PDB file of C-alpha atoms and ligand atoms in Angstrom:
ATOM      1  CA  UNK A  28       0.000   0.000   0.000  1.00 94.00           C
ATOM      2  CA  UNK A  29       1.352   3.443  -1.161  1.00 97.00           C
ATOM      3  CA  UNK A  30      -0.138   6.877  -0.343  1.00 98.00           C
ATOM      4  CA  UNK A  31       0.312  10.277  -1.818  1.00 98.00           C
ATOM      5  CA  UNK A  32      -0.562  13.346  -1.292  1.00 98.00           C
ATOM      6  CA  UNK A  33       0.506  15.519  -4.252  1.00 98.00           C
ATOM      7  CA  UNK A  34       0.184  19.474  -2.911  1.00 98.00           C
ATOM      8  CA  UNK A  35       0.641  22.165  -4.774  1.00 98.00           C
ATOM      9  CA  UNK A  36      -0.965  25.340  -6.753  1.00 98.00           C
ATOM     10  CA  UNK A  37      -3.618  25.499  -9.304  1.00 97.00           C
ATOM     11  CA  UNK A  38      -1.622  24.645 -12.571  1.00 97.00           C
ATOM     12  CA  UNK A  39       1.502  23.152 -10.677  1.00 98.00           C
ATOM     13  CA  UNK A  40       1.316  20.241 -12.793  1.00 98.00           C
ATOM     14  CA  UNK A  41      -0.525  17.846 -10.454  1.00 98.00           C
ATOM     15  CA  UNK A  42      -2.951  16.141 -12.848  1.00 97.00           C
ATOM     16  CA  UNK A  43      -0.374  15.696 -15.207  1.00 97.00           C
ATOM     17  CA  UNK A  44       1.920  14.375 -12.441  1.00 98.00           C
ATOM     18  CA  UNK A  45      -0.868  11.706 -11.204  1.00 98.00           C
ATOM     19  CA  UNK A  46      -1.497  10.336 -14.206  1.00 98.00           C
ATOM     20  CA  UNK A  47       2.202   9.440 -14.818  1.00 98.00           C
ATOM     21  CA  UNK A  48       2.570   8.084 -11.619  1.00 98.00           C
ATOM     22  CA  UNK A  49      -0.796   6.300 -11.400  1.00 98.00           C
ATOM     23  CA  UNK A  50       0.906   4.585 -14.618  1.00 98.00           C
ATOM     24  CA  UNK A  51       4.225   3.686 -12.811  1.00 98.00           C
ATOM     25  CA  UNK A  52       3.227   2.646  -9.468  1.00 98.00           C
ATOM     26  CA  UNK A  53      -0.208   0.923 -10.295  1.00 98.00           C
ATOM     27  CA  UNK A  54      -1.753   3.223  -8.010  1.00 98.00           C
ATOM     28  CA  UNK A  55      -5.480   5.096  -8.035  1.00 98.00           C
ATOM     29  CA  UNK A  56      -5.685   8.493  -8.769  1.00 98.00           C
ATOM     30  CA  UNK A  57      -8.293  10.528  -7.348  1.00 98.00           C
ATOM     31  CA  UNK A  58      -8.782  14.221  -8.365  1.00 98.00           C
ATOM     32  CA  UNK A  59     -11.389  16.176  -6.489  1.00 98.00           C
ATOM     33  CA  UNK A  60     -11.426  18.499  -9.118  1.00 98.00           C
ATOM     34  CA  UNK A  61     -11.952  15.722 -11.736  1.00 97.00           C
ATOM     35  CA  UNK A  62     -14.637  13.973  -9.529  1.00 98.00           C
ATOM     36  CA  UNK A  63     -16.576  17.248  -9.150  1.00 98.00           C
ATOM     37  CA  UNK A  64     -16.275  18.337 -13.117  1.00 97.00           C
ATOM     38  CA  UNK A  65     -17.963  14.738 -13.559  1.00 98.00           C
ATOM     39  CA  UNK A  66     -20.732  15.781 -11.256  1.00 97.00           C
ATOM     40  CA  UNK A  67     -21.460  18.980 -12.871  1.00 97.00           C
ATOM     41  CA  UNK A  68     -21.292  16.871 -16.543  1.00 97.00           C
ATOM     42  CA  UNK A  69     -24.078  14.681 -14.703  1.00 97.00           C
ATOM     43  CA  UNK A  70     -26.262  17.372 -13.433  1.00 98.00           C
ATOM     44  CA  UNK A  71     -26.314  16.198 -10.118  1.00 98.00           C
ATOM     45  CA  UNK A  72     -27.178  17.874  -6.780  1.00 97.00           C
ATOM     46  CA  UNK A  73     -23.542  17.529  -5.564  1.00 97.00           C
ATOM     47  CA  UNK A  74     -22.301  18.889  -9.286  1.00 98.00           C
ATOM     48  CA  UNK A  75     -25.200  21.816  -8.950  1.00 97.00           C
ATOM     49  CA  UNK A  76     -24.157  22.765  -5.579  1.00 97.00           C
ATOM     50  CA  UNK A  77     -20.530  22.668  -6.644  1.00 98.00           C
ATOM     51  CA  UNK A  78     -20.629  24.527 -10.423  1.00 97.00           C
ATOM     52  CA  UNK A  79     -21.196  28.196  -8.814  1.00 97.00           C
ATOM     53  CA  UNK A  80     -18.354  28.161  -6.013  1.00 97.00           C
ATOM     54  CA  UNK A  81     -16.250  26.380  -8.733  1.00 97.00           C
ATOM     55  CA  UNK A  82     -16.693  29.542 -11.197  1.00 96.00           C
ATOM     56  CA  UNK A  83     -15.407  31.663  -8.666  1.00 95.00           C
ATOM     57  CA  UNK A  84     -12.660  29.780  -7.941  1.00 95.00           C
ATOM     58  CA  UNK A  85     -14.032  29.354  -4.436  1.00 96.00           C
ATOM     59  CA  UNK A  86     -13.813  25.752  -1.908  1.00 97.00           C
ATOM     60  CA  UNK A  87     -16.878  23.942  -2.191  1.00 97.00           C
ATOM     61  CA  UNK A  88     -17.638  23.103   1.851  1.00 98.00           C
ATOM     62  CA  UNK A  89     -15.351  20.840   3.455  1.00 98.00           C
ATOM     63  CA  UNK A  90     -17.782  18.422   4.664  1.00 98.00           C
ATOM     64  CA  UNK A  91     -19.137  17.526   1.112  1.00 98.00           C
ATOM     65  CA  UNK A  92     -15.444  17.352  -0.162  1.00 98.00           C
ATOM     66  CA  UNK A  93     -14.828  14.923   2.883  1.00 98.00           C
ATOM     67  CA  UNK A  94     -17.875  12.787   2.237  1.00 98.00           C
ATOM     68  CA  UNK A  95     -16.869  12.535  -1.460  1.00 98.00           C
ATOM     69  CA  UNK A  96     -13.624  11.339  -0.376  1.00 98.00           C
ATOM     70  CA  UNK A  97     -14.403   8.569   1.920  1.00 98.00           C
ATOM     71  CA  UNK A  98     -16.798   7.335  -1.117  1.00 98.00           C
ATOM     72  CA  UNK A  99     -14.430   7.668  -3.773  1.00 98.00           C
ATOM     73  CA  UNK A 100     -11.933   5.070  -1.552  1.00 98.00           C
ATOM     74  CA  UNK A 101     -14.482   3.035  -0.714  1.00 98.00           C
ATOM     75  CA  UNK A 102     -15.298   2.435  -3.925  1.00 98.00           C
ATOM     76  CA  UNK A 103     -11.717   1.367  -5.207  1.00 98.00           C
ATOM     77  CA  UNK A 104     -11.487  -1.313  -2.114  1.00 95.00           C
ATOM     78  CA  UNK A 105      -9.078  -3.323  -4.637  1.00 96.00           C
ATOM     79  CA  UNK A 106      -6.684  -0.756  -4.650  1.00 97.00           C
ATOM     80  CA  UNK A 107      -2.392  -0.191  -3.885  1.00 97.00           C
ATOM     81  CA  UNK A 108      -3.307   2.590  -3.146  1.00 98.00           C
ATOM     82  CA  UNK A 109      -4.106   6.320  -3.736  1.00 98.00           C
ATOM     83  CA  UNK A 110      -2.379   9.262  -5.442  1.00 98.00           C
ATOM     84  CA  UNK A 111      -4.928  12.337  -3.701  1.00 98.00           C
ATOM     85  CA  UNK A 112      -4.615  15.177  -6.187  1.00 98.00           C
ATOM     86  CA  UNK A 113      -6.564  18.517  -4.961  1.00 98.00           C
ATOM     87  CA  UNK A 114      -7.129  17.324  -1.640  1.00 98.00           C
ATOM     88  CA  UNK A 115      -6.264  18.441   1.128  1.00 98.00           C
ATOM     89  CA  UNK A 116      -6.937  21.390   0.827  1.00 98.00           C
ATOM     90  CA  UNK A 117      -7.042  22.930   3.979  1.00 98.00           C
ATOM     91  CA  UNK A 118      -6.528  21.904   7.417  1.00 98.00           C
ATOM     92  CA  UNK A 119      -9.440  20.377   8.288  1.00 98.00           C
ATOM     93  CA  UNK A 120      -9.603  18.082   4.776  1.00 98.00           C
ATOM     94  CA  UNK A 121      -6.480  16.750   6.022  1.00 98.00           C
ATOM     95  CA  UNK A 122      -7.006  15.766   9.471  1.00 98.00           C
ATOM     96  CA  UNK A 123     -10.002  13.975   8.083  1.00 98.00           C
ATOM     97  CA  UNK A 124      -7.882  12.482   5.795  1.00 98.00           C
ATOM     98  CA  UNK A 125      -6.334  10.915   8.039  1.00 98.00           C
ATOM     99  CA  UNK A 126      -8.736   9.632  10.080  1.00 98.00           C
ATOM    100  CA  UNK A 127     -10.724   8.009   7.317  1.00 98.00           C
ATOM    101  CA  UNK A 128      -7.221   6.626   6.597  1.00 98.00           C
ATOM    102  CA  UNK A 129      -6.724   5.205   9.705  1.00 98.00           C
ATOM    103  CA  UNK A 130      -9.985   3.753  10.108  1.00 98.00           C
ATOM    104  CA  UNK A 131      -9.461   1.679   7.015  1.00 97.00           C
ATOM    105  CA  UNK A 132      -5.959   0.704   8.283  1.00 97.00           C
ATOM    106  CA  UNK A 133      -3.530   2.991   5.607  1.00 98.00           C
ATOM    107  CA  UNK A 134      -1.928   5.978   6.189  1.00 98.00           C
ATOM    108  CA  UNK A 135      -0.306   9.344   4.099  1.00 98.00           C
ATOM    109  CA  UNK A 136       3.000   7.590   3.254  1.00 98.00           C
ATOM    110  CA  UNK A 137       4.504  10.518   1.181  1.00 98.00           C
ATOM    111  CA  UNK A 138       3.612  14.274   1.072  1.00 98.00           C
ATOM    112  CA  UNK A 139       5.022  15.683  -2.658  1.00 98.00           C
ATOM    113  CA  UNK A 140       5.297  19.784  -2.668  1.00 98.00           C
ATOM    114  CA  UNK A 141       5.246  20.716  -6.062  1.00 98.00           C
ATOM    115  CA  UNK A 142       6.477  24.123  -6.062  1.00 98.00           C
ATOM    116  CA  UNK A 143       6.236  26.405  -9.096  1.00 98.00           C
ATOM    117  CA  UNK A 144       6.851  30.281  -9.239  1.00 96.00           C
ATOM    118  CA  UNK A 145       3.016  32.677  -9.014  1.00 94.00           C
ATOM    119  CA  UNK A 146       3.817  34.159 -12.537  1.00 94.00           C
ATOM    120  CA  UNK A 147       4.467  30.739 -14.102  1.00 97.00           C
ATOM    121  CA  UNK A 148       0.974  29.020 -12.549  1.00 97.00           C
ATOM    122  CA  UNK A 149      -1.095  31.736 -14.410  1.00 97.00           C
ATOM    123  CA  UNK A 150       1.167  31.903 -18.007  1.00 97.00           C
ATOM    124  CA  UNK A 151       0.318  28.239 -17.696  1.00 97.00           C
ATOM    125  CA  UNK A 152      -3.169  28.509 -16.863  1.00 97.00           C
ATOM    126  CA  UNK A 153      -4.120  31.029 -19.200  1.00 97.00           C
ATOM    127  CA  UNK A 154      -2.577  29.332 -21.796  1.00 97.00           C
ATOM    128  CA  UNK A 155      -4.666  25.696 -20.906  1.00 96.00           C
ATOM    129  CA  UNK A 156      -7.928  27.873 -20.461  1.00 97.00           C
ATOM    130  CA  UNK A 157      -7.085  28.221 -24.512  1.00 96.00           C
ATOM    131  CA  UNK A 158      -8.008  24.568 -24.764  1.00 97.00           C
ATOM    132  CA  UNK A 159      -9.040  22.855 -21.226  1.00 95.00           C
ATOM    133  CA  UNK A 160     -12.855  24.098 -21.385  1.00 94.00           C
ATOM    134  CA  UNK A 161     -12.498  25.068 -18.128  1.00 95.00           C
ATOM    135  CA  UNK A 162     -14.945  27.142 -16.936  1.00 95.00           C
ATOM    136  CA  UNK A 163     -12.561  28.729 -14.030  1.00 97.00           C
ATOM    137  CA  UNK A 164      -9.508  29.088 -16.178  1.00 96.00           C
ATOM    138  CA  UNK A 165      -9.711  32.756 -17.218  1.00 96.00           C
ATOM    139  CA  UNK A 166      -7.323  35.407 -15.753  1.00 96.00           C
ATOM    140  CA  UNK A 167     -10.097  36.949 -12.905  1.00 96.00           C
ATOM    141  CA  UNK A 168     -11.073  33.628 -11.763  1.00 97.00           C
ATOM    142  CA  UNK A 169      -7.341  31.557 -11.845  1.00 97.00           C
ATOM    143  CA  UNK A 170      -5.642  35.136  -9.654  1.00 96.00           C
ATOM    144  CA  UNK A 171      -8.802  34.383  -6.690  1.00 96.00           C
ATOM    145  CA  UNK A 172      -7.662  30.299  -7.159  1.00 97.00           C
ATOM    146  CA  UNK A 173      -4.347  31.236  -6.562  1.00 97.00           C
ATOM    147  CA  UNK A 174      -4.969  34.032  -3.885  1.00 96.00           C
ATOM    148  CA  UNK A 175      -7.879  31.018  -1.859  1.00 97.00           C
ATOM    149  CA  UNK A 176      -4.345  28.764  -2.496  1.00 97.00           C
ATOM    150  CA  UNK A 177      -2.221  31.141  -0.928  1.00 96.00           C
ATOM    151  CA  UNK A 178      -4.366  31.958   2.339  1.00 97.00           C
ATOM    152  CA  UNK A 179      -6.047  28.560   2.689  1.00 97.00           C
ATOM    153  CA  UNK A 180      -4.327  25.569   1.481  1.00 98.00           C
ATOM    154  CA  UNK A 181      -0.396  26.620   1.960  1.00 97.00           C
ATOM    155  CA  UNK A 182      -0.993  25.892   5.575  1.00 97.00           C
ATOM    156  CA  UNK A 183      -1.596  22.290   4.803  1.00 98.00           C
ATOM    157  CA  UNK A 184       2.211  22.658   4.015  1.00 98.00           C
ATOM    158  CA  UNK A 185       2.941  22.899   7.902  1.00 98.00           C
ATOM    159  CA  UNK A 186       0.548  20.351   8.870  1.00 98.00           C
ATOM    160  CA  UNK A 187       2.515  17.869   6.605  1.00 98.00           C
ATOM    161  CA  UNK A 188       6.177  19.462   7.642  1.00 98.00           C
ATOM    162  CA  UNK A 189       4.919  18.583  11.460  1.00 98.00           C
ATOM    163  CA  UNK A 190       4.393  14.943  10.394  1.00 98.00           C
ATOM    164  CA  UNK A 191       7.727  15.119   8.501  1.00 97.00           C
ATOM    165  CA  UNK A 192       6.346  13.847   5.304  1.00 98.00           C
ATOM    166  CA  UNK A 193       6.884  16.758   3.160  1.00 98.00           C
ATOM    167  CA  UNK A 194       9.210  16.183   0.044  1.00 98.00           C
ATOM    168  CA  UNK A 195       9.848  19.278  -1.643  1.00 98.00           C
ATOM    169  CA  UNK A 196       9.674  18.988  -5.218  1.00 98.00           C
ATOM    170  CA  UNK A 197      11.051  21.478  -7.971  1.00 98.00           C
ATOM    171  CA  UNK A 198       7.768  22.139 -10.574  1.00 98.00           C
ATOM    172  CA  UNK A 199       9.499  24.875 -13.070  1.00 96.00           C
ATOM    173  CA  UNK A 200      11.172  22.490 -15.092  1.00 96.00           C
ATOM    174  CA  UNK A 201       9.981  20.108 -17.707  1.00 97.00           C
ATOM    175  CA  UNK A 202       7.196  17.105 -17.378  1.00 98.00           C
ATOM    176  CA  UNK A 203      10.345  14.648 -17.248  1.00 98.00           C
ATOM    177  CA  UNK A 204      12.552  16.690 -14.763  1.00 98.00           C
ATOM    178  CA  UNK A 205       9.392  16.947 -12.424  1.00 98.00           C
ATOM    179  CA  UNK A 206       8.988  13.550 -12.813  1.00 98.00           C
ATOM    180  CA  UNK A 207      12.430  12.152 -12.265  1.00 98.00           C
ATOM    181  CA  UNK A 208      12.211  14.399  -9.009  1.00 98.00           C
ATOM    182  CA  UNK A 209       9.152  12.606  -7.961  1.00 98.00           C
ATOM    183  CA  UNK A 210      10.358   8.741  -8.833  1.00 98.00           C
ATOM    184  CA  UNK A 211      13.470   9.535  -6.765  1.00 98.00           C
ATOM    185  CA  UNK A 212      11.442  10.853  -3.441  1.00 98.00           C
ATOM    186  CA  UNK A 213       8.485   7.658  -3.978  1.00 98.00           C
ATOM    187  CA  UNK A 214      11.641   5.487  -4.804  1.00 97.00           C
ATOM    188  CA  UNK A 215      13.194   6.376  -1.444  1.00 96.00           C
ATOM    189  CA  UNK A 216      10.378   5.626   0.608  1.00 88.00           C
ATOM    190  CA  UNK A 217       8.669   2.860  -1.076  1.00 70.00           C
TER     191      UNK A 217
HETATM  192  P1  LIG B  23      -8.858  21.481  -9.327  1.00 70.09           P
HETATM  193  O1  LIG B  23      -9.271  20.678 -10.517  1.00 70.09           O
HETATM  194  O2  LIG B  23      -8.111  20.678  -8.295  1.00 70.09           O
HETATM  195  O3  LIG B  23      -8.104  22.734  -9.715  1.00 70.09           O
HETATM  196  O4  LIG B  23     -10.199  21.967  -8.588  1.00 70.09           O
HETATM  197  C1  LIG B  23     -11.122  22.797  -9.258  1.00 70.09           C
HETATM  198  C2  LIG B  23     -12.076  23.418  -8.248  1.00 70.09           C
HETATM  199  O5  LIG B  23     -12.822  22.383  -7.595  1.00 70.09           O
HETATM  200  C3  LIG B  23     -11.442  24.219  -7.118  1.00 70.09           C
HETATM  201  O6  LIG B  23     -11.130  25.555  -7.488  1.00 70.09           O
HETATM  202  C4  LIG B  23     -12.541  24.151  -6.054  1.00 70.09           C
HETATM  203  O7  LIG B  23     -13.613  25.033  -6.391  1.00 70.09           O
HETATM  204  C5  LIG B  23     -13.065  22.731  -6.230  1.00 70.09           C
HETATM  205  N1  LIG B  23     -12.319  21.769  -5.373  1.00 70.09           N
HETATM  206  C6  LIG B  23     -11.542  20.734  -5.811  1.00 70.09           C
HETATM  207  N2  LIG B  23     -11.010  20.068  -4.777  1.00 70.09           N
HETATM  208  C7  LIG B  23     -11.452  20.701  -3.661  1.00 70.09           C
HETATM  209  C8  LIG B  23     -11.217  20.511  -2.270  1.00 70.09           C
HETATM  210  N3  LIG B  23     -10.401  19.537  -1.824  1.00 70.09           N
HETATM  211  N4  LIG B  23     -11.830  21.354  -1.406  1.00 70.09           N
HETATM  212  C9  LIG B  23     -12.655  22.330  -1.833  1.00 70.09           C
HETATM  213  N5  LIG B  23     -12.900  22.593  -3.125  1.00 70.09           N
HETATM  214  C10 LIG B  23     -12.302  21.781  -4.045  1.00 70.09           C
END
């Protein structure tokens, strides 16, 4: 069993990250983001409650997020383990996450801090919101992502550092240098 928390700012590259290390380590990825774009896609309740905060590039409440969690890993029972991209997100998400860890017998095994520079997230962002369909990647909506990153979910950082399972992880440089970086920190503790 392997778990990882991949941390970092709105276009850091964790999505793209996952899914290369889903691929490597036989591992499930779960995106909150992705989970809740497939909600709105549905039209369900959880998607309709989610959409507006979403635009904004505001948190949808912690207690949904939670509950969406716990479903999402009960529903891969089969599993590795868990790559958690977008979550947690603040303090709270991630002392629930690990006490629906615990009570399912796993544990955070690796914290990765992805780290890339303010003015590089939104060159990057801007230019997916060219092709992503995103609905939150335009410039008003990806500076409030980065500004709710910045005063809620950076101290997520410290909760991790306290635990001593923070790895920090250079982001600026290409897919395959991030990458390398990553394999070499997973490699080490695995
Ligand atoms: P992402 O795809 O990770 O960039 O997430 C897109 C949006 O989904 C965020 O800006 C939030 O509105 C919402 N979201 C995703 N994950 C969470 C979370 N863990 N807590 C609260 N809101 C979230």
């Amino acid at each position: 069993m392997l778990n990882i928390v991949i941390f970092g700012a709105p276009g850091s590259g964790k999505g793209t990250q996952s899914a290369f290390i889903e691929k490597k380590y036989n591992l499930v990825h779960l995106s909150t983001g992705d989970i809740l774009r497939a909600e709105i896609a549905k039209g369900s309740e959880i998607g309709n409650k989610a959409k507006g905060l979403m635009d904004q590039g505001l948190f949808v409440p912690d207690e949904m997020i939670i509950a969406i969690l716990a479903g999402a890993i009960d529903d891969n029972k089969a599993a590795n383990g868990f790559i958690f991209d977008g979550f947690p997100r603040t303090t709270v998400q991630a002392e629930a996450l690990d006490a629906m860890l615990k009570e399912r017998g796993m544990s955070v095994d690796v914290m990765l801090n992805v780290d890339v520079p303010a003015d590089e997230l939104v060159k990057r962002l801007l230019e997916r919101g060219k092709t992503s369909g995103r609905s939150d990647d335009n410039l008003e909506t990806i500076q409030n992502r980065i500004k709710v990153y910045e005063e809620k979910t950076l101290p997520v950082l410290n909760y991790y550092k306290g635990q001593k399972k923070d790895n920090y992880i250079k982001g600026d440089g290409t897919m395959d240098e991030v990458f390398a970086a990553i394999c070499a920190v997973i490699d080490a503790k695995a």
